[in-house]
Short mmCIF file of C-alpha atoms and ligand atoms in Angstrom, two decimals:
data_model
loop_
_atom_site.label_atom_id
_atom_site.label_comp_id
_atom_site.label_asym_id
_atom_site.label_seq_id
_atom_site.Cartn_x
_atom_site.Cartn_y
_atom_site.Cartn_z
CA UNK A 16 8.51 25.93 -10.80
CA UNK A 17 9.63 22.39 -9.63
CA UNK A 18 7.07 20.28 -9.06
CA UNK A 19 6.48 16.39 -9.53
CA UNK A 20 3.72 13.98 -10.07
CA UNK A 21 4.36 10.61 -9.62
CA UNK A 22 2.14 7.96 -10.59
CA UNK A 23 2.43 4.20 -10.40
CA UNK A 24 0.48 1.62 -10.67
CA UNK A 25 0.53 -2.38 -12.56
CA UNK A 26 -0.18 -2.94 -16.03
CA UNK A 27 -2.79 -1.64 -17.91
CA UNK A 28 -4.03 0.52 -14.88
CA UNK A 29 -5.27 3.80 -17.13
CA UNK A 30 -1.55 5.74 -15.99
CA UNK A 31 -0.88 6.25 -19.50
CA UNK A 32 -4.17 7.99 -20.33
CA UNK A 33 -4.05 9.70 -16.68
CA UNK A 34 -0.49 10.64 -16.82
CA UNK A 35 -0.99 11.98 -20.13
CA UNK A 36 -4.39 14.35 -19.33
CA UNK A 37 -2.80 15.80 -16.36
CA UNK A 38 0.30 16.62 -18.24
CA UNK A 39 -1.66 18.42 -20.64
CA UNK A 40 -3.95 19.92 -18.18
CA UNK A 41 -1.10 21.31 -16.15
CA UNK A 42 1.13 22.13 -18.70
CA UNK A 43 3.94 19.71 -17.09
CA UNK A 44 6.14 17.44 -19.67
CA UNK A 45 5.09 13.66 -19.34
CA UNK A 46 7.82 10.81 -18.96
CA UNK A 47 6.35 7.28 -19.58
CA UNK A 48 9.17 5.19 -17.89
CA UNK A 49 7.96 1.99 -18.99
CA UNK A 50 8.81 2.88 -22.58
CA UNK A 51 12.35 2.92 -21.21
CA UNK A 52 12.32 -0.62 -19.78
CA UNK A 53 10.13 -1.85 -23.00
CA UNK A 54 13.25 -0.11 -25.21
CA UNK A 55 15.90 -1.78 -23.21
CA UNK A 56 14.07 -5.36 -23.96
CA UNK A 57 13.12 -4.89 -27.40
CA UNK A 58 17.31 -3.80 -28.23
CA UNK A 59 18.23 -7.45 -27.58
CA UNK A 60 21.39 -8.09 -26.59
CA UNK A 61 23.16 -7.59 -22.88
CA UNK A 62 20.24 -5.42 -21.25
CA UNK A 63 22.79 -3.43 -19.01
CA UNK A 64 24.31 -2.10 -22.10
CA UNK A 65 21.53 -1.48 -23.91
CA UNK A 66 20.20 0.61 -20.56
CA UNK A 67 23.33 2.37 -20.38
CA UNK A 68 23.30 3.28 -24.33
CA UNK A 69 19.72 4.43 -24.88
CA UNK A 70 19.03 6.75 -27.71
CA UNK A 71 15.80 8.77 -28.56
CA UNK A 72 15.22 6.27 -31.34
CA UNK A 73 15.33 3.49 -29.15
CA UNK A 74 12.16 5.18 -28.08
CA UNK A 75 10.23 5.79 -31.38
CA UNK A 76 10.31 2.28 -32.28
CA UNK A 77 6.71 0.56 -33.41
CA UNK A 78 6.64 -2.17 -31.60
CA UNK A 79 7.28 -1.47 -28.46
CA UNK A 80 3.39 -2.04 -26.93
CA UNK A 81 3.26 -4.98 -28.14
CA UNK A 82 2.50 -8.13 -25.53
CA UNK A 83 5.66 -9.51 -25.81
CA UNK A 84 7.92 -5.99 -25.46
CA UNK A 85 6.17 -6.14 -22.37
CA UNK A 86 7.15 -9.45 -20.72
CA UNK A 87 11.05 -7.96 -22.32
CA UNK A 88 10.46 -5.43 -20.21
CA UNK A 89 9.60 -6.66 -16.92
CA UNK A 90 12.17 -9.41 -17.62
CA UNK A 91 15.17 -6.63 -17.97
CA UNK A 92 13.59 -4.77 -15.03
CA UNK A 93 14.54 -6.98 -12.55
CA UNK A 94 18.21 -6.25 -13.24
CA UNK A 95 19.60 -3.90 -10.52
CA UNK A 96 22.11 -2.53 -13.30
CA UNK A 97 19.70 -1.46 -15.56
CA UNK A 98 16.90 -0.57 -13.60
CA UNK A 99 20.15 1.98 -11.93
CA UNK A 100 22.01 3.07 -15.40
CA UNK A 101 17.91 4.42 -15.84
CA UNK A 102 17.88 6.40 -12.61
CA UNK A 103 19.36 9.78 -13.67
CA UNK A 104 17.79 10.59 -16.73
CA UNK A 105 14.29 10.00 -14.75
CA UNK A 106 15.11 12.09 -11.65
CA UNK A 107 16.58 14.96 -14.00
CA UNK A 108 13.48 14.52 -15.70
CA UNK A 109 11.32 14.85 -12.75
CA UNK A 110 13.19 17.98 -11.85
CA UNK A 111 12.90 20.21 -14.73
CA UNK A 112 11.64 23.50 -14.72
CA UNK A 113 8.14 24.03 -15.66
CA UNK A 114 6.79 20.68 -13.68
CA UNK A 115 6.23 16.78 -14.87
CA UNK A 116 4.57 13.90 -15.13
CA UNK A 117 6.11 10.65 -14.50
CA UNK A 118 4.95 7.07 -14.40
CA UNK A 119 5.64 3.97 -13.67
CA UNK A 120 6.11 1.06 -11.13
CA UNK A 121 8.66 2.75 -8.63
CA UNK A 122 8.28 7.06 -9.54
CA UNK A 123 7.05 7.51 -5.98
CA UNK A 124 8.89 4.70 -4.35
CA UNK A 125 12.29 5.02 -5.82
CA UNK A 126 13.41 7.56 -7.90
CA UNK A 127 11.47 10.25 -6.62
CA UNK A 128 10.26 9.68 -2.60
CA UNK A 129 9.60 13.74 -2.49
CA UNK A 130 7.18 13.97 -5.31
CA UNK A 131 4.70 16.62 -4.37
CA UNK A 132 1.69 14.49 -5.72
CA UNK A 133 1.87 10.76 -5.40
CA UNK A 134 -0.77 8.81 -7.19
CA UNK A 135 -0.96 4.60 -7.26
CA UNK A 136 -3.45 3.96 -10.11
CA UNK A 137 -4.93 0.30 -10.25
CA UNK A 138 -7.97 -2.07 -10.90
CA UNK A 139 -9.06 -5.71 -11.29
CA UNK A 140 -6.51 -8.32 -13.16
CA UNK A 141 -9.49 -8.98 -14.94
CA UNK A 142 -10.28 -5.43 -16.35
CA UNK A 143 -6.78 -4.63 -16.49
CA UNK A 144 -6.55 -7.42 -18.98
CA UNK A 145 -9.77 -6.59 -20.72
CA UNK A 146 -7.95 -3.02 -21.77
CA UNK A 147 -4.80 -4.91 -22.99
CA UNK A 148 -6.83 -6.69 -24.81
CA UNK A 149 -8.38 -3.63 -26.75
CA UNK A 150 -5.36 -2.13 -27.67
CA UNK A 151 -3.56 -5.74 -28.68
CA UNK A 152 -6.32 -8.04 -29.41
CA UNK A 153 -5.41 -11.71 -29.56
CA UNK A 154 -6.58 -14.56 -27.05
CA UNK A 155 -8.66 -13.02 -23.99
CA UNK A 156 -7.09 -15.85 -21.86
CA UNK A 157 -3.48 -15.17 -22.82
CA UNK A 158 -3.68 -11.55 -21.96
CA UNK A 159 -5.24 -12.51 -18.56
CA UNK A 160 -2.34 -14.67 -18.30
CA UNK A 161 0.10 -11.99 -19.08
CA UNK A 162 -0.70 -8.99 -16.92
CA UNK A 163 -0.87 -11.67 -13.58
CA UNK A 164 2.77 -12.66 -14.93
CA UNK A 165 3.43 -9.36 -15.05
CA UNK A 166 2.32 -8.25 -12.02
CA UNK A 167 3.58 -11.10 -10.06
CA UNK A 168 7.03 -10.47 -11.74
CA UNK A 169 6.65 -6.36 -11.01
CA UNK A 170 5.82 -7.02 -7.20
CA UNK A 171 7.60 -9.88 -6.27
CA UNK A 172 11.70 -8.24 -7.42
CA UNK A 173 13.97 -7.54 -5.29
CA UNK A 174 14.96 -4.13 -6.34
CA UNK A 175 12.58 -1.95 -6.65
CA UNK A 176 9.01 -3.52 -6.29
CA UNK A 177 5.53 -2.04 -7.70
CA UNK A 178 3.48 -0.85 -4.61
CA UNK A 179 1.61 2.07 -2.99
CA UNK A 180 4.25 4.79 -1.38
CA UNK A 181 2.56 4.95 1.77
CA UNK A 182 1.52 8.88 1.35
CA UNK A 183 -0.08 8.09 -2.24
CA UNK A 184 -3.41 8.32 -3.02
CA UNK A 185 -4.86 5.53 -4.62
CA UNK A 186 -7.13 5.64 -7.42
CA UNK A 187 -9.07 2.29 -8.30
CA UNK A 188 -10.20 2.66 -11.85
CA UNK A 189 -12.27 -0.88 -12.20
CA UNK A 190 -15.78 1.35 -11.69
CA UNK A 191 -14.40 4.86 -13.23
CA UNK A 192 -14.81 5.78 -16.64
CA UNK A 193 -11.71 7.85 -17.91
CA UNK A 194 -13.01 11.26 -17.39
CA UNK A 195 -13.76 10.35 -13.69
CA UNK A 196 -10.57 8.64 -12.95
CA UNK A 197 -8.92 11.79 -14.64
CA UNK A 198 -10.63 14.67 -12.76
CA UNK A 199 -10.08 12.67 -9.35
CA UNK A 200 -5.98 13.03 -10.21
CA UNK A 201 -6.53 16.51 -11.86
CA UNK A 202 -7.91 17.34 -8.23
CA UNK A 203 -5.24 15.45 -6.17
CA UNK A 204 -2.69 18.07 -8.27
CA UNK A 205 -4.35 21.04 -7.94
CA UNK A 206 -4.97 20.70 -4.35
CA UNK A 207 -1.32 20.41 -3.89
CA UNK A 208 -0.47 23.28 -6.24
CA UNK A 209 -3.10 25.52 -4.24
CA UNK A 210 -1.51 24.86 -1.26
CA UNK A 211 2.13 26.29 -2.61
CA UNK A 212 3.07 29.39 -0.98
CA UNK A 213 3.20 32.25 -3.39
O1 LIG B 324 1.80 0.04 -20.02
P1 LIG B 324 1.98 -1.02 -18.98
O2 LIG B 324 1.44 -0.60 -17.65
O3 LIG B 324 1.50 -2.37 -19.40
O4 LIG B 324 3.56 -1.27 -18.80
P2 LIG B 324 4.73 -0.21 -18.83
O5 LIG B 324 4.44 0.91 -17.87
O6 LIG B 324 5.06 0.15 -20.23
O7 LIG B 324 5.96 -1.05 -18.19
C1 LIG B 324 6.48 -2.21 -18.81
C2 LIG B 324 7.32 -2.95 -17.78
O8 LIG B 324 8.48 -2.15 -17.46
C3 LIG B 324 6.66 -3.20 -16.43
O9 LIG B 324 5.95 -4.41 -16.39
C4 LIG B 324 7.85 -3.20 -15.45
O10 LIG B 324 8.43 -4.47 -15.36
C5 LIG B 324 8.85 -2.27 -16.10
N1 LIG B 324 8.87 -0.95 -15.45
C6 LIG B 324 9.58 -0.81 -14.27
O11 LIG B 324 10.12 -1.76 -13.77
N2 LIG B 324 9.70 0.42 -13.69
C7 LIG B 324 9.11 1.49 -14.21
N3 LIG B 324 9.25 2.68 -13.62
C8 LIG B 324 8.35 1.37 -15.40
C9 LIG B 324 8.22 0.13 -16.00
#
């Protein structure tokens, strides 16, 4: 079976934990595309190349959540050439037999417009930041600061901008706890997959 679920959303929105719960519910492998751009920013060096010549270890390094992999990443993003030597391995990805989970800022938008279920996962700056702050800890202000640079930087590029696909169903997860915002995408999936002939 093909089927894809794409799920976008800015920073700190909850897709990781969502992406990752449906995945497991589902059975569907789980591509977190951000780790690609966050890999291509931490490598240093001319970002194009470092696109085009991603390894798995690339991938596995430590620091790659940290605040500052993140403004790398957004900061490579922008580049047309990267953001395209990146395009392949996600649609392939997307494709595979046995269903997936991607997200991201442009799954639904960009590299895969026929995604069976589209989901656009967001909340406040404020409590987006809050969660960063969790996981990374440092100066409440600074992390504010960060995810609105972010975000302004995500949504304002040429190529590729964060926003809702029109046909996605938005999930606002300022008032949700994780279990809620979870079952509301477990449902938006299996609705779909109930409606698949056969
Ligand atoms: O985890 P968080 O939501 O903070 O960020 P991420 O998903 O790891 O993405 C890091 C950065 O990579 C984003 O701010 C985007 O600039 C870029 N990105 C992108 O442009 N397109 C994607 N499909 C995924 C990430």
């Amino acid at each position: 079976m093909i089927f894809t679920v794409a799920i976008d959303g800015p920073a700190a929105a909850g897709k990781g934990t969502i992406s990752r719960a449906v995945a497991e519910r589902f059975g569907f492998a789980h591509l977190d595309t951000g780790a690609l751009y966050r890999a291509v920013g931490a490598k240093g060096g001319d970002p194009v190349a470092a696109a085009r010549n991603l390894v798995p270890a690339d991938l596995a390094r430590d620091d790659l959540r940290t605040l500052e992999a993140g403004q790398a990443a957004s900061r490579v993003a922008v580049i047309p050439e990267v953001r395209a030597a990146l395009l392949e391995f996600q649609r392939r990805f997307a494709r595979r037999e046995g269903g997936a989970v991607l997200d991201g800022r442009d799954i639904a938008t960009v590299i895969c417009p026929d995604a069976e279920v589209k989901l656009y996962v967001t909340a406040s700056a404020e409590i987006r930041a809050h969660r960063r702050w969790l996981e990374v800890g440092g100066d409440p202000a600074q992390v504010l600061a960060e995810v609105r640079e972010r975000d302004a930087r995500d949504m304002g590029r040429a190529d590729a901008p964060l926003r809702a696909a029109e046909d996605a169903v938005v999930i606002d997860t300022s008032d949700l706890s994780v279990d809620a915002a979870v079952a509301l995408a477990t449902a938006a999936v299996a609705r779909r997959l109930g409606d698949r002939p056969g």
